[in-house]
Coordinates of C-alpha atoms in Angstrom, one line a residue:
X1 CA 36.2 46.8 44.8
X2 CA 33.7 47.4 47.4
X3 CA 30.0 48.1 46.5
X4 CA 30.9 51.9 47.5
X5 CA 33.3 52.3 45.5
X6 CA 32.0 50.9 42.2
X7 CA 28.3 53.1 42.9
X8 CA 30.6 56.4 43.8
X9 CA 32.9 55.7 40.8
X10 CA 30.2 54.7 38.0
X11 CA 28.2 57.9 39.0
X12 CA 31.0 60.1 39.7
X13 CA 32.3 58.4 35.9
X14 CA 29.2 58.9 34.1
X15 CA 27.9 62.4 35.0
X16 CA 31.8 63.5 33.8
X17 CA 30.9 61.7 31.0
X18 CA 27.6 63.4 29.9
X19 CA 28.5 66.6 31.3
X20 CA 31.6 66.6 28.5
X21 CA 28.8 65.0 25.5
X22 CA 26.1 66.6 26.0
X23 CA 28.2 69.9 27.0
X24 CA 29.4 69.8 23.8
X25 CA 26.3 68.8 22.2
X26 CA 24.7 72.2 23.6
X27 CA 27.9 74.4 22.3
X28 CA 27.2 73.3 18.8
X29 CA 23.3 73.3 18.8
X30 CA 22.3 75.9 20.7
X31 CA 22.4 79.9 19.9
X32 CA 24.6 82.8 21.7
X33 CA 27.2 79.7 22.2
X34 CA 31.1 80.6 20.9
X35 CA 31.0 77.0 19.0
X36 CA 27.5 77.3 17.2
X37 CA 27.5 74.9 14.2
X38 CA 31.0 74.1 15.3
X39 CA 30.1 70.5 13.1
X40 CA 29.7 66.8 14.1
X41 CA 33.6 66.5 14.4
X42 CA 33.3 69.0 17.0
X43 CA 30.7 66.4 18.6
X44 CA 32.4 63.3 18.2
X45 CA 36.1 64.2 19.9
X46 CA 33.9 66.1 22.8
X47 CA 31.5 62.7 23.5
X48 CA 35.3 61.3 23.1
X49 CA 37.2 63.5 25.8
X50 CA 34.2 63.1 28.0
X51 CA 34.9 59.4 27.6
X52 CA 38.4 59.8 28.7
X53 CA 37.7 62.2 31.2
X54 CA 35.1 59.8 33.0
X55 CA 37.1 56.7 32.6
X56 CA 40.3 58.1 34.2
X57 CA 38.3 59.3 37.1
X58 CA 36.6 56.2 38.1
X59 CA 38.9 54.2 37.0
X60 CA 40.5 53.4 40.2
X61 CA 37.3 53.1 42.0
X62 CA 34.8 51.0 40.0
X63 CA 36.9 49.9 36.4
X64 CA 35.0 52.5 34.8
X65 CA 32.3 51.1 32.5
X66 CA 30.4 53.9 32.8
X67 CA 28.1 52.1 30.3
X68 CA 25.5 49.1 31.0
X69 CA 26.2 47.6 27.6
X70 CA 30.1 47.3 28.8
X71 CA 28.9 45.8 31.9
X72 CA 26.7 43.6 30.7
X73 CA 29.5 42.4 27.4
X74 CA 31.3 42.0 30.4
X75 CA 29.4 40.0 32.4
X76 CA 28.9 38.2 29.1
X77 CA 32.4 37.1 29.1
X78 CA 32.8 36.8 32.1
X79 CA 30.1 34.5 33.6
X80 CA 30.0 37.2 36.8
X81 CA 26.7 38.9 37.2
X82 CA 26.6 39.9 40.6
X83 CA 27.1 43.6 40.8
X84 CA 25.4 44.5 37.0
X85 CA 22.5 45.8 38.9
X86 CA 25.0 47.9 40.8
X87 CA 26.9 48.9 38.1
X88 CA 23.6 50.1 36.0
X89 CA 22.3 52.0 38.7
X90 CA 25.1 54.0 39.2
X91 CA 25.5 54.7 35.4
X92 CA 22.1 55.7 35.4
X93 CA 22.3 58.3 38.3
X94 CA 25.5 59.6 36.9
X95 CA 24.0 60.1 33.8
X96 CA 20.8 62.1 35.0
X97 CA 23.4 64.7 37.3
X98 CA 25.5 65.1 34.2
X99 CA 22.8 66.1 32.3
X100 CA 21.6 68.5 34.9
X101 CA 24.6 70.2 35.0
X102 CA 24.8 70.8 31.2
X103 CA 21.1 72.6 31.6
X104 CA 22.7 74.5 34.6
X105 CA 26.0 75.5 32.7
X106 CA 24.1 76.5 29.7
X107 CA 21.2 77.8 31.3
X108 CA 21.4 80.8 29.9
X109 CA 21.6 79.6 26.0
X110 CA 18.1 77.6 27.3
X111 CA 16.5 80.4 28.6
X112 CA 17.2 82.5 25.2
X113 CA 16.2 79.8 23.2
X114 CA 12.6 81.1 24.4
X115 CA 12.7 84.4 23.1
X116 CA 14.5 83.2 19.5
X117 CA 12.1 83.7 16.0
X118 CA 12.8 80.0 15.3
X119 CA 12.6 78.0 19.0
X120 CA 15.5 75.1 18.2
X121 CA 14.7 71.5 19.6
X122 CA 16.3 70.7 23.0
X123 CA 16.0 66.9 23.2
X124 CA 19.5 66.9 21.0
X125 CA 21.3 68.2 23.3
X126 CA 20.8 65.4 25.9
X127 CA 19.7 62.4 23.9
X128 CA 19.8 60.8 20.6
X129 CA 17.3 61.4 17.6
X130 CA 17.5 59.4 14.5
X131 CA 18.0 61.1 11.0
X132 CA 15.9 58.8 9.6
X133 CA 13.5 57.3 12.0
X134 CA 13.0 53.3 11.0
X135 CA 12.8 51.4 14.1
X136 CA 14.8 48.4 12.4
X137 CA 17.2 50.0 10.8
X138 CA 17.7 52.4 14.0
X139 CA 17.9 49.2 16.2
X140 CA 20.2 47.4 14.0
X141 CA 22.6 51.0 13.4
X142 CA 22.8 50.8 17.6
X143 CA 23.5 47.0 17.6
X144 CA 26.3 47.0 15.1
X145 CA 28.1 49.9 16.5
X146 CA 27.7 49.2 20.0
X147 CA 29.2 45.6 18.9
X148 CA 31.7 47.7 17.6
X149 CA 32.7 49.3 21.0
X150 CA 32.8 46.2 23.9
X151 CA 34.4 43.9 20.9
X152 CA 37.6 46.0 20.7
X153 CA 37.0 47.4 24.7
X154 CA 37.4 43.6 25.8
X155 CA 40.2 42.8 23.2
X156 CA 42.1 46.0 24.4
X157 CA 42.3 44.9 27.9
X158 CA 44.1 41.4 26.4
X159 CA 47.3 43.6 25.0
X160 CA 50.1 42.7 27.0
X161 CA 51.8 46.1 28.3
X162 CA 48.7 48.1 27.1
X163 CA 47.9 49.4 30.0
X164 CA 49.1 50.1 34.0
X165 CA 47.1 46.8 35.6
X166 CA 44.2 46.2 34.5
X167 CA 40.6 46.0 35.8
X168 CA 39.4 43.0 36.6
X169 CA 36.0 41.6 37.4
X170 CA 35.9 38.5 39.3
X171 CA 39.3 37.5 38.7
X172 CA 38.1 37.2 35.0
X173 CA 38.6 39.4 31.5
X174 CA 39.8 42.8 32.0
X175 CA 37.5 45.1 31.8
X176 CA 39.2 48.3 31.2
X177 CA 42.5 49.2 32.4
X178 CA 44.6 52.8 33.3
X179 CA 47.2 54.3 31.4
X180 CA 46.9 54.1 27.5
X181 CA 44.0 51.8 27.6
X182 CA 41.6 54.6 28.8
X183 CA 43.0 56.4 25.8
X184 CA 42.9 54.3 23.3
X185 CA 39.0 53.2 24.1
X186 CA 38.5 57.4 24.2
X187 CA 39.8 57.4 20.3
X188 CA 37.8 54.3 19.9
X189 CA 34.5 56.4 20.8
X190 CA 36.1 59.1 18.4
X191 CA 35.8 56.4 15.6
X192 CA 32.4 55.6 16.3
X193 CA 31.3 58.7 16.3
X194 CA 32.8 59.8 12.8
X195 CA 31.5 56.8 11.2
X196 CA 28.9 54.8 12.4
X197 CA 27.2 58.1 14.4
X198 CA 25.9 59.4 11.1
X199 CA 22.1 57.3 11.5
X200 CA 21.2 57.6 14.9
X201 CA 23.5 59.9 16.8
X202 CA 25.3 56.5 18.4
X203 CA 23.9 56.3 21.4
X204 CA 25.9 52.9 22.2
X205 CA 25.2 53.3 25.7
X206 CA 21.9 53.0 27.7
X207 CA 22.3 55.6 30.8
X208 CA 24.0 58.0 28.0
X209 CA 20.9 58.1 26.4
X210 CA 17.8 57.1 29.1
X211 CA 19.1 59.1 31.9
X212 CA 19.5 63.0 29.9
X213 CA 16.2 61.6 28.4
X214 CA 14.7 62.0 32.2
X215 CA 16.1 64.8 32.7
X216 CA 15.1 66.4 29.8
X217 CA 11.3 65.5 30.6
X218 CA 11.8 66.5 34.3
X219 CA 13.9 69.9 33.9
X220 CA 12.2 73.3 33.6
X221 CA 13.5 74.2 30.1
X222 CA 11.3 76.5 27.7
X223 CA 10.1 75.4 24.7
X224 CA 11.7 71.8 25.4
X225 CA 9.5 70.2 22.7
X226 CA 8.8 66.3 23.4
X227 CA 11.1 63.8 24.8
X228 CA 9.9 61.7 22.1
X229 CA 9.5 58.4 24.7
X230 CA 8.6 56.3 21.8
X231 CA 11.8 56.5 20.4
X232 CA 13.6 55.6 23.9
X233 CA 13.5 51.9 23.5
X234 CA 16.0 51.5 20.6
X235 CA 19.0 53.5 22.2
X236 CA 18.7 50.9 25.3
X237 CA 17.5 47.9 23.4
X238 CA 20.0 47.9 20.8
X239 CA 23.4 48.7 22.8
X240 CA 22.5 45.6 25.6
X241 CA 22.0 43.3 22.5
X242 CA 25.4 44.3 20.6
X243 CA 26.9 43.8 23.8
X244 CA 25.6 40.4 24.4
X245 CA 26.7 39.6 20.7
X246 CA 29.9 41.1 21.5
X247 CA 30.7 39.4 24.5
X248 CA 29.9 35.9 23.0
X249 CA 31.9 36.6 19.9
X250 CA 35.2 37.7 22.1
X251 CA 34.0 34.9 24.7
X252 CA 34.0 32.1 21.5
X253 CA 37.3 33.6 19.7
X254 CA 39.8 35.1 22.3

């Protein structure tokens, strides 16, 4: 895979991704939308499509991590840390034009929000707030459950006749294949989502998180409220050291 390739397919990837999450995220929250308190199932198996929907896209350009805590787990395993910085920035950039085009497709819904009796916080809709906000316990809730993503991501790519060829990254581990695997990491993300999600939203993924966070600070929407930056550390702290934890323990076992 060239250098082109994997930036073009980690952004084109991730903004797929966060256009389908936080898309959804925006039909349940805000008002005048046809799924309005549509419930957190309705949120999971949308961050879940999105997942599958960015992953078969880039898949044949960059592997599809569309996540720097799979890249890094990877690299983990791996021993191959040459195009992480490559990898990230995509993901990041992808993330940030996903989440502006989920303000521009529900622009309207925004711009109401303005004129409601009881203004409804924005920041949701493109980034991760805790229910209960305990820095430890938030950072540990992102830890275990990204752990509980790359673990079975890497293990997946291992199944004989899982997938049509898989990815691979320096002639090493697989990193995530076509065919069923995409599918099966999509229901993965489902899982999460229904029940480790319940603390902190499951952010399990840096750019899903840091790059609608910019965007949210950046974009002209009224009565945004804060992008509460003190908060931003844990969803990006906590998925890069689950994956480092994750890579090890499939680097140690498999």
């Amino acid at each position: 895979m060239s250098n082109g390739d994997i930036f073009t397919g980690e952004v084109i990837g991730t903004a797929i991704l966060i256009l389908f999450g936080a898309g959804v995220c925006a039909a349940v929250t805000l008002n005048h939308s046809k799924a309005k308190s549509a419930g957190w199932i309705v949120i999971a198996f949308g961050w879940g499509f999105g997942v599958m929907a960015g992953a078969y896209t880039a898949a044949p350009l960059s592997g599809a991590h569309l996540n720097p805590a799979v890249t890094v787990g990877v690299a983990v395993d791996t021993g191959d840390w040459d195009k992480v910085p490559l990898y990230i920035l995509g993901q990041l950039v992808g993330a940030v034009i996903g989440a502006v085009l989920t303000w521009a497709l529900y622009y309207a819904q925004f711009a109401a929000n303005a004129d409601e009796k009881t203004v409804l916080p924005t920041l949701g809709v493109f980034s991760t707030v805790p229910e209960i906000r305990n820095p430890v316990a938030n950072l540990v809730t992102e830890i275990i459950a990204t752990a509980a993503l790359v673990l079975p991501l890497l293990a997946f790519g291992q199944v004989d006749g899982i997938g049509i060829g898989p990815v691979t990254e320096g002639g090493g581990t697989a990193v995530l294949g076509s065919g069923i695997s995409v599918l099966l990491v999509a229901f993965l993300v489902v899982g999460i989502g229904l029940s480790l999600g319940g603390p902190t939203g499951y952010a399990i993924n840096p750019a899903r998180d840091l790059g609608p966070r910019l965007a949210h600070a950046l974009l002209p929407i009224p009565n945004k409220g804060t992008s509460d930056w003190g908060y931003a550390w844990i969803p990006v702290v906590g998925p890069l050291i689950g994956a480092v934890l994750a890579g090890l323990v499939f680097n140690a076992a498999f």
